[in-house]
Short mmCIF file of C-alpha atoms in Angstrom, two decimals:
data_model
loop_
_atom_site.label_atom_id
_atom_site.label_comp_id
_atom_site.label_asym_id
_atom_site.label_seq_id
_atom_site.Cartn_x
_atom_site.Cartn_y
_atom_site.Cartn_z
CA MET A 24 0.03 -0.12 0.14
CA GLN A 25 1.51 3.71 -1.00
CA ASN A 26 -0.24 6.91 -0.12
CA THR A 27 -1.68 5.86 3.13
CA ASN A 28 -0.82 9.92 5.17
CA VAL A 29 -4.82 11.41 3.30
CA LEU A 30 -5.88 14.55 4.32
CA ILE A 31 -9.86 15.56 4.33
CA SER A 32 -11.14 18.95 4.64
CA GLY A 33 -14.54 18.65 5.96
CA ALA A 34 -16.44 16.85 8.80
CA SER A 35 -20.06 17.57 7.06
CA ILE A 36 -21.43 13.51 5.76
CA GLY A 37 -18.69 13.72 2.45
CA GLY A 38 -15.59 13.86 4.62
CA PRO A 39 -16.14 11.46 8.18
CA ALA A 40 -17.91 8.55 5.36
CA LEU A 41 -14.71 8.24 3.63
CA GLY A 42 -12.58 8.84 6.74
CA HIS A 43 -14.20 6.09 7.65
CA TRP A 44 -13.95 3.88 4.58
CA LEU A 45 -10.42 4.63 4.47
CA ALA A 46 -9.60 3.98 8.23
CA ARG A 47 -10.74 0.81 7.78
CA TYR A 48 -8.62 0.22 4.58
CA GLY A 49 -5.43 0.46 6.24
CA PHE A 50 -4.83 4.48 5.62
CA ARG A 51 -4.09 7.11 8.18
CA VAL A 52 -6.94 9.93 8.00
CA THR A 53 -6.64 13.29 8.78
CA ILE A 54 -9.77 15.51 8.72
CA VAL A 55 -9.77 19.19 9.39
CA GLU A 56 -12.93 21.37 10.08
CA LYS A 57 -13.22 25.17 9.92
CA ALA A 58 -15.90 25.01 12.46
CA PRO A 59 -15.16 24.63 16.30
CA VAL A 60 -17.56 22.07 16.42
CA LEU A 61 -19.81 19.19 13.88
CA ARG A 62 -22.44 22.02 12.84
CA PRO A 63 -26.19 20.05 14.67
CA GLY A 64 -28.25 21.25 12.22
CA GLY A 65 -29.59 21.65 8.48
CA GLN A 66 -32.12 20.62 6.36
CA ALA A 67 -33.22 16.66 6.81
CA VAL A 68 -31.73 14.58 4.30
CA ASP A 69 -33.41 11.14 2.83
CA PHE A 70 -32.21 7.93 0.98
CA LYS A 71 -33.75 5.73 -0.93
CA GLY A 72 -32.96 2.66 -3.20
CA ASP A 73 -30.98 -0.25 -3.03
CA VAL A 74 -27.40 1.70 -3.58
CA HIS A 75 -28.23 4.21 -0.14
CA LEU A 76 -29.11 1.37 1.70
CA THR A 77 -26.26 -1.03 0.77
CA VAL A 78 -24.00 1.78 1.66
CA LEU A 79 -25.60 2.65 5.07
CA ARG A 80 -25.79 -1.27 5.66
CA ARG A 81 -21.58 -1.69 4.59
CA MET A 82 -21.11 1.17 6.89
CA GLY A 83 -22.79 -0.79 9.82
CA ILE A 84 -25.05 1.94 10.37
CA LEU A 85 -28.82 1.69 8.75
CA ASP A 86 -29.89 -0.13 11.88
CA ASP A 87 -29.27 3.57 13.34
CA VAL A 88 -30.38 5.54 10.65
CA ARG A 89 -33.45 3.81 11.22
CA ARG A 90 -33.67 4.23 14.27
CA LEU A 91 -33.23 8.06 14.76
CA GLN A 92 -35.54 8.23 11.28
CA THR A 93 -38.36 11.48 11.65
CA GLY A 94 -40.33 9.96 8.47
CA GLY A 95 -41.76 11.44 6.02
CA THR A 96 -43.89 14.24 7.17
CA ASP A 97 -46.89 15.79 4.67
CA GLN A 98 -46.49 19.33 3.80
CA THR A 99 -49.90 21.59 3.43
CA PHE A 100 -49.80 24.34 0.95
CA VAL A 101 -51.78 26.98 2.48
CA ASP A 102 -53.65 30.18 0.99
CA THR A 103 -53.00 33.23 2.88
CA ARG A 104 -55.74 32.80 5.77
CA GLY A 105 -54.43 28.89 6.35
CA ARG A 106 -56.70 26.83 4.01
CA ALA A 107 -55.39 24.35 2.01
CA LEU A 108 -54.86 24.30 -1.66
CA GLY A 109 -53.03 20.99 -1.59
CA VAL A 110 -50.36 18.49 0.27
CA LEU A 111 -46.61 17.72 -0.05
CA PRO A 112 -46.50 13.80 0.15
CA GLY A 113 -43.86 12.94 2.75
CA GLU A 114 -42.84 9.87 0.73
CA PHE A 115 -42.04 12.41 -1.96
CA SER A 116 -40.33 14.39 0.24
CA GLY A 117 -38.47 12.25 2.85
CA GLY A 118 -37.34 9.35 0.34
CA GLU A 119 -37.51 5.85 1.93
CA LEU A 120 -35.53 6.93 4.80
CA GLU A 121 -35.14 10.45 6.21
CA ILE A 122 -33.10 11.52 8.84
CA ALA A 123 -31.74 15.14 10.36
CA ARG A 124 -28.75 15.95 9.01
CA GLY A 125 -27.35 16.50 12.02
CA ASP A 126 -28.15 13.45 13.41
CA LEU A 127 -26.10 11.52 10.25
CA ALA A 128 -23.54 13.49 10.30
CA ARG A 129 -22.98 12.43 14.52
CA LEU A 130 -23.11 8.67 13.20
CA VAL A 131 -21.47 9.08 10.80
CA TYR A 132 -18.09 11.18 12.74
CA ASP A 133 -18.93 8.20 15.61
CA THR A 134 -18.26 5.65 13.08
CA SER A 135 -15.41 7.62 11.64
CA VAL A 136 -13.24 8.02 15.21
CA GLU A 137 -14.52 4.38 15.93
CA ALA A 138 -12.31 3.06 13.08
CA GLY A 139 -9.35 5.40 13.87
CA CYS A 140 -9.36 9.36 12.32
CA ALA A 141 -7.84 11.75 13.74
CA TYR A 142 -9.84 15.47 13.71
CA VAL A 143 -8.95 19.12 13.80
CA PHE A 144 -11.57 21.95 14.73
CA GLY A 145 -12.00 25.39 14.16
CA ASP A 146 -8.80 25.32 11.60
CA SER A 147 -8.92 25.83 7.33
CA ILE A 148 -6.27 24.98 4.33
CA THR A 149 -4.18 27.98 3.68
CA SER A 150 -2.40 26.81 0.45
CA LEU A 151 -1.74 22.86 -1.22
CA THR A 152 1.67 22.67 -2.71
CA GLU A 153 2.37 19.47 -4.53
CA THR A 154 5.84 17.95 -4.36
CA PRO A 155 7.32 15.13 -5.66
CA GLY A 156 6.54 13.38 -2.29
CA GLY A 157 3.38 14.32 -1.67
CA VAL A 158 1.41 17.82 -0.92
CA HIS A 159 2.83 20.01 1.49
CA VAL A 160 0.00 21.36 3.58
CA THR A 161 -0.31 24.61 5.40
CA PHE A 162 -3.45 26.08 7.87
CA GLU A 163 -4.60 29.06 9.83
CA ARG A 164 -3.38 27.59 12.73
CA SER A 165 -2.06 24.28 12.77
CA ALA A 166 1.81 23.40 11.62
CA PRO A 167 1.99 22.72 8.25
CA ARG A 168 2.19 19.20 6.65
CA THR A 169 3.05 17.24 4.20
CA PHE A 170 0.38 14.35 3.05
CA ASP A 171 0.63 12.05 0.67
CA LEU A 172 -2.85 13.17 -0.85
CA VAL A 173 -5.69 15.55 0.12
CA ILE A 174 -9.58 15.12 -0.66
CA GLY A 175 -11.88 18.58 -0.66
CA ALA A 176 -15.14 17.42 1.00
CA ASP A 177 -15.87 21.09 2.28
CA GLY A 178 -19.14 21.84 0.45
CA ILE A 179 -19.67 23.72 -2.97
CA HIS A 180 -17.58 26.93 -1.60
CA SER A 181 -15.13 23.83 -1.29
CA ASN A 182 -11.47 25.78 -0.08
CA VAL A 183 -9.37 23.08 -1.99
CA ARG A 184 -11.35 23.70 -5.21
CA ARG A 185 -10.71 27.29 -4.99
CA LEU A 186 -6.66 26.57 -3.76
CA VAL A 187 -6.03 23.72 -6.73
CA PHE A 188 -8.72 23.69 -9.18
CA GLY A 189 -9.35 28.32 -9.29
CA PRO A 190 -12.12 30.48 -8.17
CA GLU A 191 -15.46 29.48 -7.84
CA SER A 192 -16.91 31.73 -9.94
CA ASP A 193 -15.34 28.90 -12.35
CA TYR A 194 -17.17 26.13 -11.34
CA VAL A 195 -20.36 27.38 -9.30
CA GLU A 196 -22.96 28.63 -11.35
CA PHE A 197 -25.64 30.75 -9.12
CA LEU A 198 -29.89 29.48 -10.36
CA GLY A 199 -31.59 32.26 -9.46
CA HIS A 200 -32.79 31.84 -5.40
CA TYR A 201 -31.61 31.42 -2.56
CA TYR A 202 -33.03 29.35 0.82
CA ALA A 203 -32.46 29.75 4.61
CA LEU A 204 -33.01 27.47 7.19
CA ALA A 205 -34.41 28.38 10.72
CA GLU A 206 -34.22 26.49 13.75
CA VAL A 207 -36.69 27.90 16.16
CA PRO A 208 -38.64 27.04 19.39
CA GLU A 209 -41.90 27.37 17.83
CA ARG A 210 -43.73 24.61 16.12
CA PHE A 211 -46.50 27.18 15.14
CA GLY A 212 -49.13 23.85 14.99
CA ALA A 213 -49.02 20.32 14.60
CA GLU A 214 -49.37 20.13 10.81
CA ALA A 215 -46.18 20.92 7.99
CA GLN A 216 -47.82 24.03 6.31
CA ILE A 217 -46.01 25.92 3.09
CA TYR A 218 -47.41 29.13 2.08
CA ASN A 219 -46.15 30.88 -1.25
CA GLU A 220 -46.35 34.14 -2.97
CA PRO A 221 -44.58 35.00 -6.67
CA GLY A 222 -41.21 34.61 -6.17
CA ARG A 223 -41.31 32.98 -2.57
CA MET A 224 -41.88 30.34 0.25
CA VAL A 225 -42.21 30.17 3.44
CA ALA A 226 -42.44 26.60 5.26
CA ALA A 227 -42.83 26.11 9.17
CA GLY A 228 -44.77 23.69 11.42
CA GLY A 229 -45.37 20.13 11.94
CA PRO A 230 -43.21 18.32 14.05
CA LYS A 231 -39.62 19.81 13.12
CA ALA A 232 -38.60 22.66 14.97
CA SER A 233 -37.50 25.26 11.96
CA ALA A 234 -39.05 27.69 9.42
CA PHE A 235 -37.70 26.84 6.09
CA PHE A 236 -37.56 29.62 3.54
CA VAL A 237 -37.03 30.40 -0.78
CA PHE A 238 -36.93 33.57 -2.11
CA SER A 239 -35.78 34.49 -5.75
CA SER A 240 -32.75 37.11 -5.88
CA PRO A 241 -30.46 39.07 -7.74
CA ARG A 242 -26.72 37.37 -7.13
CA LEU A 243 -25.96 38.97 -3.10
CA ASP A 244 -23.05 39.71 -2.00
CA TYR A 245 -22.89 38.81 1.92
CA ASP A 246 -20.70 37.55 4.56
CA ARG A 247 -21.53 33.69 4.83
CA TYR A 248 -20.20 33.64 8.77
CA ASP A 249 -22.48 36.31 10.02
CA THR A 250 -25.42 35.40 11.05
CA GLU A 251 -27.08 38.90 11.95
CA ALA A 252 -25.74 40.45 8.41
CA MET A 253 -27.82 36.87 7.21
CA LYS A 254 -30.91 36.92 8.83
CA ARG A 255 -31.23 40.94 7.55
CA ILE A 256 -31.29 39.77 4.46
CA VAL A 257 -34.15 37.86 4.45
CA LEU A 258 -36.23 39.93 6.99
CA ASP A 259 -35.87 42.35 4.50
CA ALA A 260 -36.94 39.81 1.46
CA TYR A 261 -39.83 38.59 3.37
CA ALA A 262 -41.47 41.84 4.46
CA GLY A 263 -45.10 42.65 4.09
CA MET A 264 -45.80 38.80 3.06
CA GLY A 265 -48.93 37.22 4.43
CA TRP A 266 -50.40 34.30 6.03
CA ARG A 267 -48.04 33.90 9.78
CA THR A 268 -44.66 35.19 7.85
CA PRO A 269 -44.49 38.27 10.53
CA GLU A 270 -44.51 35.79 13.32
CA VAL A 271 -42.11 33.17 11.70
CA LEU A 272 -40.06 36.43 10.80
CA ASP A 273 -40.46 37.36 14.71
CA ALA A 274 -38.99 33.43 16.09
CA VAL A 275 -35.97 34.14 13.57
CA ARG A 276 -34.95 37.42 14.90
CA ARG A 277 -34.55 35.36 17.64
CA THR A 278 -32.59 32.44 17.53
CA ARG A 279 -28.97 31.70 16.68
CA ASP A 280 -29.02 28.64 14.81
CA PHE A 281 -29.71 30.17 11.14
CA TYR A 282 -28.57 28.88 7.75
CA LEU A 283 -28.81 31.28 4.47
CA ASP A 284 -26.91 29.76 0.73
CA SER A 285 -27.86 30.69 -2.61
CA ILE A 286 -28.75 27.51 -4.72
CA SER A 287 -26.36 26.96 -6.79
CA ARG A 288 -24.98 23.64 -9.08
CA VAL A 289 -21.48 22.59 -9.22
CA LYS A 290 -20.21 22.22 -12.63
CA ILE A 291 -16.69 20.85 -13.14
CA ASP A 292 -15.30 18.75 -16.21
CA ARG A 293 -12.71 16.92 -13.69
CA TYR A 294 -12.76 15.56 -9.81
CA SER A 295 -8.90 15.33 -9.45
CA GLN A 296 -6.02 16.87 -10.51
CA GLY A 297 -2.34 15.48 -9.52
CA ARG A 298 -2.62 14.11 -5.52
CA VAL A 299 -5.95 16.02 -4.66
CA ALA A 300 -9.53 14.98 -5.67
CA LEU A 301 -12.74 16.25 -4.48
CA LEU A 302 -15.55 14.78 -3.15
CA GLY A 303 -19.13 15.60 -2.49
CA ASP A 304 -20.82 18.87 -3.06
CA ALA A 305 -17.42 20.03 -3.62
CA ALA A 306 -17.53 18.10 -6.42
CA TYR A 307 -21.18 17.51 -8.01
CA ALA A 308 -23.49 19.87 -5.47
CA ASN A 309 -26.77 20.96 -6.67
CA THR A 310 -28.65 22.76 -3.48
CA LEU A 311 -31.89 21.49 -3.18
CA GLY A 312 -31.90 18.76 -5.77
CA GLY A 313 -32.33 16.14 -3.17
CA PHE A 314 -29.63 14.04 -3.13
CA GLY A 315 -26.94 15.36 -2.12
CA SER A 316 -26.33 13.42 1.40
CA GLY A 317 -27.04 10.36 -1.13
CA LEU A 318 -24.28 10.86 -3.26
CA ALA A 319 -21.71 12.52 -0.83
CA LEU A 320 -22.37 8.81 1.05
CA VAL A 321 -21.81 7.03 -2.59
CA GLY A 322 -19.25 8.85 -3.35
CA ALA A 323 -17.28 8.48 -0.20
CA TYR A 324 -17.62 4.56 -0.57
CA VAL A 325 -16.34 4.53 -4.57
CA LEU A 326 -13.34 7.08 -4.19
CA ALA A 327 -12.03 4.74 -1.02
CA GLY A 328 -12.25 1.37 -2.48
CA GLU A 329 -11.01 2.66 -5.36
CA LEU A 330 -7.45 3.55 -3.13
CA ALA A 331 -7.78 0.53 -1.47
CA VAL A 332 -7.91 -1.43 -4.62
CA ALA A 333 -5.51 -0.20 -6.17
CA GLY A 334 -3.08 -0.15 -3.48
CA GLY A 335 -2.73 3.49 -2.79
CA ASP A 336 -1.90 4.52 -6.65
CA HIS A 337 -3.64 7.71 -6.59
CA ARG A 338 -3.73 7.99 -10.29
CA VAL A 339 -5.23 4.94 -11.25
CA ALA A 340 -8.03 4.81 -8.37
CA PHE A 341 -8.80 9.04 -8.91
CA ARG A 342 -9.08 7.79 -12.59
CA ARG A 343 -11.70 4.96 -11.97
CA TYR A 344 -13.82 7.03 -9.53
CA GLU A 345 -14.43 9.86 -12.02
CA GLU A 346 -15.33 6.86 -14.94
CA GLY A 347 -17.13 4.87 -12.12
CA PHE A 348 -19.46 7.82 -10.73
CA ARG A 349 -19.62 10.59 -13.28
CA GLU A 350 -23.02 9.37 -14.78
CA TYR A 351 -24.26 8.43 -11.37
CA ALA A 352 -23.62 12.21 -10.47
CA LYS A 353 -25.55 13.24 -13.82
CA VAL A 354 -28.51 14.27 -11.36
CA SER A 355 -26.61 17.04 -9.88
CA GLU A 356 -26.59 18.78 -13.24
CA LYS A 357 -30.12 18.55 -13.59
CA GLY A 358 -33.49 20.68 -12.50
CA ASN A 359 -33.36 23.91 -10.52
CA ALA A 360 -35.43 23.24 -6.97
CA GLY A 361 -36.25 27.64 -6.63
CA PRO A 362 -38.59 28.17 -9.47
CA TRP A 363 -40.62 24.78 -8.50
CA LEU A 364 -39.95 26.01 -4.19
CA ALA A 365 -40.95 29.99 -5.06
CA PRO A 366 -42.39 29.90 -8.11
CA PRO A 367 -42.49 33.13 -9.69
CA SER A 368 -46.22 34.31 -10.13
CA ASN A 369 -49.31 32.83 -9.08
CA ALA A 370 -50.58 30.15 -12.18
CA ARG A 371 -47.20 28.78 -11.74
CA ILE A 372 -47.80 28.64 -7.63
CA ARG A 373 -51.62 26.84 -8.83
CA MET A 374 -49.53 24.56 -11.17
CA ARG A 375 -47.18 23.62 -9.05
CA ASN A 376 -49.99 22.19 -6.34
CA TRP A 377 -51.93 20.44 -8.94
CA THR A 378 -49.09 18.67 -9.42
CA PHE A 379 -49.44 16.92 -6.50
CA LYS A 380 -53.42 16.51 -7.02
CA VAL A 381 -52.82 14.11 -9.94
CA GLY A 382 -51.97 10.44 -9.04
CA PHE A 383 -49.80 9.18 -12.26
CA MET A 384 -47.95 12.59 -11.58
CA LEU A 385 -46.48 11.70 -8.19
CA LYS A 386 -46.15 8.07 -9.45
CA LEU A 387 -43.83 9.88 -12.48
CA MET A 388 -41.69 12.15 -10.27
CA MET A 389 -41.28 9.81 -7.74
CA LYS A 390 -39.69 6.99 -10.00
CA MET A 391 -37.29 9.18 -11.31
CA THR A 392 -35.87 10.02 -8.53
CA ASP A 393 -35.57 6.08 -7.85
CA ASP A 394 -34.09 5.94 -10.85
CA PHE A 395 -31.73 8.79 -10.98
CA ALA A 396 -30.85 7.26 -6.62
CA GLY A 397 -30.19 3.30 -8.29
CA ASN A 398 -27.97 4.47 -11.40
CA ILE A 399 -24.81 2.66 -10.52
CA THR A 400 -23.61 -0.81 -9.48
CA LEU A 401 -22.17 -0.55 -6.70
CA LYS A 402 -18.52 -2.53 -6.54
CA ASP A 403 -17.89 -5.15 -3.01
CA TYR A 404 -14.90 -3.63 -2.11
CA SER A 405 -13.82 -5.76 0.20
CA SER A 406 -14.60 -8.93 -1.51
CA LEU A 407 -12.32 -7.23 -4.39
CA LEU A 408 -9.35 -6.82 -1.56
CA SER A 409 -9.69 -10.32 -0.64
CA ASP A 410 -9.21 -11.62 -3.45
CA VAL A 411 -5.85 -9.07 -3.99
CA THR A 412 -4.98 -9.86 -0.96
CA GLY A 413 -5.20 -13.67 -0.76
#
């Protein structure tokens, strides 16, 4: 085995999942994360089909995901008086297994630590320089180190991608909308409800203590680490909106757990350069597309397996990873959730609501998502390694 000393940037979902597999295969893994601790919140994520469930099972966390599943919750589209206009079925939005993002992150983190991964929180990579013997890495706080390989699993705003491949503007396509998630103490009723006005959506209520916003907007310039500035953007964007929006905005003012980002997709023609590779949203993001966590977990499984089978030869492994995964990741190149969640006109809002009243349309959409989720043949890397080692 060569190239066994691996640095992963990003401790959300894909990074710890990759670390778990690499450590199991005998690699020494360090994971660096800019945040001081694991991020607990985030939108619920879902899994469906044999591919997703097989990866979760092989990781040893499928039973835990089932134990912690939130269950898909029906959400009712309402008018300004709260009268029902249609229903977004829980089986469509929640997949076969739905789990809070924070719970999934904790599960994957725990299993990676058990496998032997080392974590460095509150730090970030400042430079990456490839040398004949590896990649020389400097950090904001830690002393410089040299690693054999570096993997960027640090999200749509990937620092690793920027340092190695080029500026974010070359690879991230803004799709004309923003979304925000606020963890709020108020439940806003037992029923999850969605209210729309042209170009704006707000969702609240139900068993999950969160408020969710999607709105159309020109590209905004703001500090992604300034929570109060991001709150002001949402408060301004939703000023004057009907329904219970003023109550929801009051709750937003008081919360500390708030997240805002653009709806964007990543378009990149290669997943690796030299000794550096990209994983998850850093390589194939489509915000709110519904496949992010599934792609990250399956991508981690494939990348780690190819590195192990190739004996750590990154040139072979990175090529096989891309060849075997790019077709599956093509789903990230399709669609834009923004106009669907926040339609631009009242007519489009009515059309969207009507879609869920027509049985065959719902079945067609669910079949399409099922087909995307299963569009890859998973190798059994443990068996392949057993064959190699005899």
